[in-house]
PDB file of C-alpha atoms in Angstrom:
ATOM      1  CA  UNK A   1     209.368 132.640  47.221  1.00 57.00           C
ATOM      2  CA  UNK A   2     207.518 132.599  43.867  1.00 61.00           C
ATOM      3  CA  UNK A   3     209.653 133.627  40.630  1.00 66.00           C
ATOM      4  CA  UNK A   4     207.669 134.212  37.744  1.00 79.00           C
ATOM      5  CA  UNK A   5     208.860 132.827  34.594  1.00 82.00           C
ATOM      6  CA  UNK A   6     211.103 135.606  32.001  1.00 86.00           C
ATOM      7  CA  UNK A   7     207.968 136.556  29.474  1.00 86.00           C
ATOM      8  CA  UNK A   8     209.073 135.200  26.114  1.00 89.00           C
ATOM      9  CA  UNK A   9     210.844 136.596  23.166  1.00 91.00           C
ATOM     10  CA  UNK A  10     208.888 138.216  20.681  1.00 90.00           C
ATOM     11  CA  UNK A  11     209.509 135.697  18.296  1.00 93.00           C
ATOM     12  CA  UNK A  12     208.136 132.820  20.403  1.00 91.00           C
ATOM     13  CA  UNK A  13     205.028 134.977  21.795  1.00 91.00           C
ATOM     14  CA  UNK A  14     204.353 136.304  17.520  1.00 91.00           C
ATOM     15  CA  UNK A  15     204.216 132.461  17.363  1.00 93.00           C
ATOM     16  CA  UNK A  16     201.963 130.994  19.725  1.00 91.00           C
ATOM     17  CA  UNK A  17     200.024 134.281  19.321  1.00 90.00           C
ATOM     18  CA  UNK A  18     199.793 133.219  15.453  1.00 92.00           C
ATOM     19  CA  UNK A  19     198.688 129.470  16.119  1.00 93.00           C
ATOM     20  CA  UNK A  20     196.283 130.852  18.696  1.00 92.00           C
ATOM     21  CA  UNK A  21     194.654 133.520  16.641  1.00 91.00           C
ATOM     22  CA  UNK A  22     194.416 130.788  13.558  1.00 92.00           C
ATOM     23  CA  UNK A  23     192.795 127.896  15.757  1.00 93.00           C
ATOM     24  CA  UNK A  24     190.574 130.588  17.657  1.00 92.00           C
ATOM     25  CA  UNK A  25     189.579 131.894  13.544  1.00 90.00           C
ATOM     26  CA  UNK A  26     189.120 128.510  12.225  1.00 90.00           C
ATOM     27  CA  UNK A  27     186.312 127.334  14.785  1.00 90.00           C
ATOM     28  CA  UNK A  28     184.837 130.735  14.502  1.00 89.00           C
ATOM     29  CA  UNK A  29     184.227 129.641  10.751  1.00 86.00           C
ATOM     30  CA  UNK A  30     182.712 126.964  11.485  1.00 86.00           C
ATOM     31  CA  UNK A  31     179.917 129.187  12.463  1.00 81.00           C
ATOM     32  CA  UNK A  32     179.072 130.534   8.982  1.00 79.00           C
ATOM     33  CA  UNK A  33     176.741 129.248   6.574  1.00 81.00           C
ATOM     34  CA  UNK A  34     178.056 126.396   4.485  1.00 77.00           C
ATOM     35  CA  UNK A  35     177.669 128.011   1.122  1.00 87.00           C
ATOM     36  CA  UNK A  36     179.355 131.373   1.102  1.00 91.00           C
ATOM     37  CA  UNK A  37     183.268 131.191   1.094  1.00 92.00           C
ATOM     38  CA  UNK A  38     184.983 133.101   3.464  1.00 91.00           C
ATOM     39  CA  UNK A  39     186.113 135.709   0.684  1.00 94.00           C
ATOM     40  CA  UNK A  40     182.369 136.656   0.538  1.00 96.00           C
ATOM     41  CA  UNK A  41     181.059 136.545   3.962  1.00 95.00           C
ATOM     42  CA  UNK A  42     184.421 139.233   4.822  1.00 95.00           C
ATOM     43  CA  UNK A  43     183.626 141.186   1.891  1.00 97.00           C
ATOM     44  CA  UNK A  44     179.625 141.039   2.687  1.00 97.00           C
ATOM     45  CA  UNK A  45     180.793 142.234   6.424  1.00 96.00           C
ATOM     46  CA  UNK A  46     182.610 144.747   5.420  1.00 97.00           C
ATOM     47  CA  UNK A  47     179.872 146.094   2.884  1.00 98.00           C
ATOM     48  CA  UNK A  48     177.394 145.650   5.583  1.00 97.00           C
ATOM     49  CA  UNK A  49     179.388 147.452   8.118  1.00 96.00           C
ATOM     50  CA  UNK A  50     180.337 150.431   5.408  1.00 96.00           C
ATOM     51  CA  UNK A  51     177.052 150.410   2.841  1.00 95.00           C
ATOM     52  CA  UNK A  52     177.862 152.371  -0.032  1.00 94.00           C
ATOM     53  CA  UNK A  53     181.562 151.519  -0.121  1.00 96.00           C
ATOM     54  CA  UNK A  54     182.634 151.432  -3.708  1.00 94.00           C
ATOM     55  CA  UNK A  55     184.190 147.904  -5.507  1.00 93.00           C
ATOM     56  CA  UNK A  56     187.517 149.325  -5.566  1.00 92.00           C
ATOM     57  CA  UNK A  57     187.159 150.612  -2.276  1.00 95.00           C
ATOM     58  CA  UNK A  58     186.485 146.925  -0.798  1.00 96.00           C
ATOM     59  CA  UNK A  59     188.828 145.214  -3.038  1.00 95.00           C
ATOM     60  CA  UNK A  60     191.414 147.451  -1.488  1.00 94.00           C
ATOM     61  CA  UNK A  61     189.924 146.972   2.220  1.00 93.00           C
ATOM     62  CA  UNK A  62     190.528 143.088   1.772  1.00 94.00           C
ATOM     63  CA  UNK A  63     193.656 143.372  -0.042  1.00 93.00           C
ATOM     64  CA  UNK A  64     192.706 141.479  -3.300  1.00 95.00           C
ATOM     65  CA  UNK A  65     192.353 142.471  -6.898  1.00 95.00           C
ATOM     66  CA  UNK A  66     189.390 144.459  -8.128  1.00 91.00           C
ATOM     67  CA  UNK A  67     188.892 141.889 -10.349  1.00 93.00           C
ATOM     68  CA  UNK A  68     188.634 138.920  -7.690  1.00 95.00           C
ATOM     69  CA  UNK A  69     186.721 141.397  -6.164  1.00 95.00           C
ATOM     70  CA  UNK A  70     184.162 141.857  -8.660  1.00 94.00           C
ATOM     71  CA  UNK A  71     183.763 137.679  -8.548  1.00 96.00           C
ATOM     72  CA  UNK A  72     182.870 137.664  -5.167  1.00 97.00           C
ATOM     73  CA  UNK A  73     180.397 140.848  -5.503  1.00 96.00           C
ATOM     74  CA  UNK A  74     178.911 139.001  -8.896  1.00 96.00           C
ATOM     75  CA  UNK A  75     178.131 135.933  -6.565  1.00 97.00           C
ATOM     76  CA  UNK A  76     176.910 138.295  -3.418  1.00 97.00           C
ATOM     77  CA  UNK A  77     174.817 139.883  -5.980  1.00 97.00           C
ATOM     78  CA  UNK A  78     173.134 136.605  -7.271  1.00 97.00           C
ATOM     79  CA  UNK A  79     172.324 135.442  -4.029  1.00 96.00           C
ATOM     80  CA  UNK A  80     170.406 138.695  -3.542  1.00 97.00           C
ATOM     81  CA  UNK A  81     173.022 139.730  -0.173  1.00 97.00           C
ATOM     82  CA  UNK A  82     174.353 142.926  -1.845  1.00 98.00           C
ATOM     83  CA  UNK A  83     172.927 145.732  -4.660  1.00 97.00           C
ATOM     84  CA  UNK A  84     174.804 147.841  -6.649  1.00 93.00           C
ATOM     85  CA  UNK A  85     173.993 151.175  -7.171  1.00 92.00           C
ATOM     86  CA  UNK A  86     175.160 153.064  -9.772  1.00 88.00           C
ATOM     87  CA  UNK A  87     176.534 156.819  -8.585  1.00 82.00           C
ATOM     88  CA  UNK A  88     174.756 159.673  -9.823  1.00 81.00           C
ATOM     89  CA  UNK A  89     178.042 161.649 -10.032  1.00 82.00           C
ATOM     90  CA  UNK A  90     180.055 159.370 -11.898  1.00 81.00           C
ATOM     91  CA  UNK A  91     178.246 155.995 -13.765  1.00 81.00           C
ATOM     92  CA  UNK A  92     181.642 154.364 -13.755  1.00 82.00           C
ATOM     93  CA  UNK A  93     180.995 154.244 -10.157  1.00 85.00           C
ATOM     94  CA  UNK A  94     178.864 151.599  -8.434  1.00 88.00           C
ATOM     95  CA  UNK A  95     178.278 151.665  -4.583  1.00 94.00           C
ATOM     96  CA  UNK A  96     177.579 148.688  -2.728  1.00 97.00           C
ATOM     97  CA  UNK A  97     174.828 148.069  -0.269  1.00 97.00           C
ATOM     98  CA  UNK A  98     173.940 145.220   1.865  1.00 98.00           C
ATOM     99  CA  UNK A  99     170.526 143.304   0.947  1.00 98.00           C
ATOM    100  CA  UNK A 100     168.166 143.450   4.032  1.00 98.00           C
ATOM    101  CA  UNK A 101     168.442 139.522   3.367  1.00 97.00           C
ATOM    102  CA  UNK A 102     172.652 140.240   3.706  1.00 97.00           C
ATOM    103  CA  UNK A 103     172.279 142.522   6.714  1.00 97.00           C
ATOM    104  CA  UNK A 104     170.310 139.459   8.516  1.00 96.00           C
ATOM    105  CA  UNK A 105     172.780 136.962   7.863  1.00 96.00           C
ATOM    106  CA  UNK A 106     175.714 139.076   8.606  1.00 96.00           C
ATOM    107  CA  UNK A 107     174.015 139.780  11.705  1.00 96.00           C
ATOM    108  CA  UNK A 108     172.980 136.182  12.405  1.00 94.00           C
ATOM    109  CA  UNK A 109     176.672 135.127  11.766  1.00 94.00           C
ATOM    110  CA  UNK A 110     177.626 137.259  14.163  1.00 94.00           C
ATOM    111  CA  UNK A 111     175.055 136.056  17.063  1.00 95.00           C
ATOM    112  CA  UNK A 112     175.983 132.529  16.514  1.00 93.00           C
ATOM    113  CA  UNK A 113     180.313 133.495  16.804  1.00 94.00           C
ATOM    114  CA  UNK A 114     179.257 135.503  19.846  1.00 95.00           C
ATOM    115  CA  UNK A 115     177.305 132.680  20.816  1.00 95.00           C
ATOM    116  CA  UNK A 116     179.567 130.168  20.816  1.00 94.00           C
ATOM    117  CA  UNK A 117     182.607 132.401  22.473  1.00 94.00           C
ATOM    118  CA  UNK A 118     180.462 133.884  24.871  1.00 96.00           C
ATOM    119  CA  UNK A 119     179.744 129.875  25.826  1.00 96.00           C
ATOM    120  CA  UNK A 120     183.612 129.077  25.714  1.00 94.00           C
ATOM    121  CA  UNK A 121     184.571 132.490  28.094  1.00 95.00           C
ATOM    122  CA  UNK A 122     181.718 131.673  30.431  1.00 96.00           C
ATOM    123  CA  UNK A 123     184.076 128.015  31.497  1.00 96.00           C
ATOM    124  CA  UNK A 124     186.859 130.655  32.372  1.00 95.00           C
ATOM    125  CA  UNK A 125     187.322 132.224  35.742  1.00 95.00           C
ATOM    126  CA  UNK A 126     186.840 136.188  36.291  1.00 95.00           C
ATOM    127  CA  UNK A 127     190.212 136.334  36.404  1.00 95.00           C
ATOM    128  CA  UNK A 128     191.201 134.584  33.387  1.00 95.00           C
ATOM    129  CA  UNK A 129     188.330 136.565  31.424  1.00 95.00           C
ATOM    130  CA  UNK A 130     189.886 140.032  32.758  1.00 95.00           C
ATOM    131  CA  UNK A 131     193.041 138.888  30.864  1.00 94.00           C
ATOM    132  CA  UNK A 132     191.233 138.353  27.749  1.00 93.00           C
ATOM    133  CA  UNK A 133     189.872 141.348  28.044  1.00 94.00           C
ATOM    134  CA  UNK A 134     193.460 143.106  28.334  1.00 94.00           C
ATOM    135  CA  UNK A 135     194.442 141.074  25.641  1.00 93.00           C
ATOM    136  CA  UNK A 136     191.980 141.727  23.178  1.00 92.00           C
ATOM    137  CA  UNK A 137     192.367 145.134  23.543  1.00 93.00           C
ATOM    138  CA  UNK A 138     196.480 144.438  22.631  1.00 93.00           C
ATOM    139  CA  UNK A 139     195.173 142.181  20.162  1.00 91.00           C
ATOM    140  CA  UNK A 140     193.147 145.589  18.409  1.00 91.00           C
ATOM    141  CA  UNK A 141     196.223 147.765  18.959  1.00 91.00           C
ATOM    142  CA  UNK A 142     198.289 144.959  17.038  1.00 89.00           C
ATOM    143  CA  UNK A 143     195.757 144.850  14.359  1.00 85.00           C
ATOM    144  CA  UNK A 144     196.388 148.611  13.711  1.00 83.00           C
ATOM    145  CA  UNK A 145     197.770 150.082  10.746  1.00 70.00           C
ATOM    146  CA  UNK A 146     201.214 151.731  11.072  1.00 60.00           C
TER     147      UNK A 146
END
């Protein structure tokens, strides 16, 4: 007769969920370009993913101060990845829109992280991928806001 082992505590499993989810993160860097920090590439994401989101609106997104945010948009800006454009409504108010230049390398950053997992899952069995699939869905419900 086969006993499975007790599932762990929530403590342990936040753990090794933790290290996991760092380690998995860190080698998923690795697949960015070399000179954009990872402060901009999130915040260029997130502008490519919402265009027109405001700089208070993204500071708040990726919990920083507007004015840390308004570095990293200064050096998006400069490297041509993201325009502001001033509202027509309000001038205090400048929306942010990905570059066509950003939206490729977003999108090219994304192809080579796919790439690379899509490589890792494919040394897996069906069975092990249909538990990363369960858990990435338990991963997103973690990730939600409460």
């Amino acid at each position: 007769m086969v006993t499975s082992a007790p599932p762990p505590s929530p403590a342990a499993l936040a753990s090794a969920l933790r290290t996991s989810v760092l380690r998995l993160g860190r080698r998923l860097r690795r697949h960015a370009p070399g000179d954009l920090t990872p402060a901009q590439l999130s915040a260029l994401s997130v502008v490519r993913r919402e265009p027109g989101v405001t700089l208070s609106g993204l500071a708040e997104y990726e919990r920083v101060q507007p004015p840390t945010m308004t570095r990293i948009v200064e050096a998006l800006v400069v490297r041509g990845l993201v325009e502001r454009t001033v509202c027509a409504d309000d001038r205090r108010v400048a929306r942010l829109h990905p570059t066509p230049a950003g939206r490729d390398l977003v999108d090219a950053v994304r192809r080579r992280r796919d790439a690379y997992l899509a490589t890792r899952l494919a040394a897996l069995t069906d069975d092990e991928r249909a538990v990363l699939a369960r858990a990435a869905e338990l991963l997103d419900r973690l990730g939600e806001e409460s």
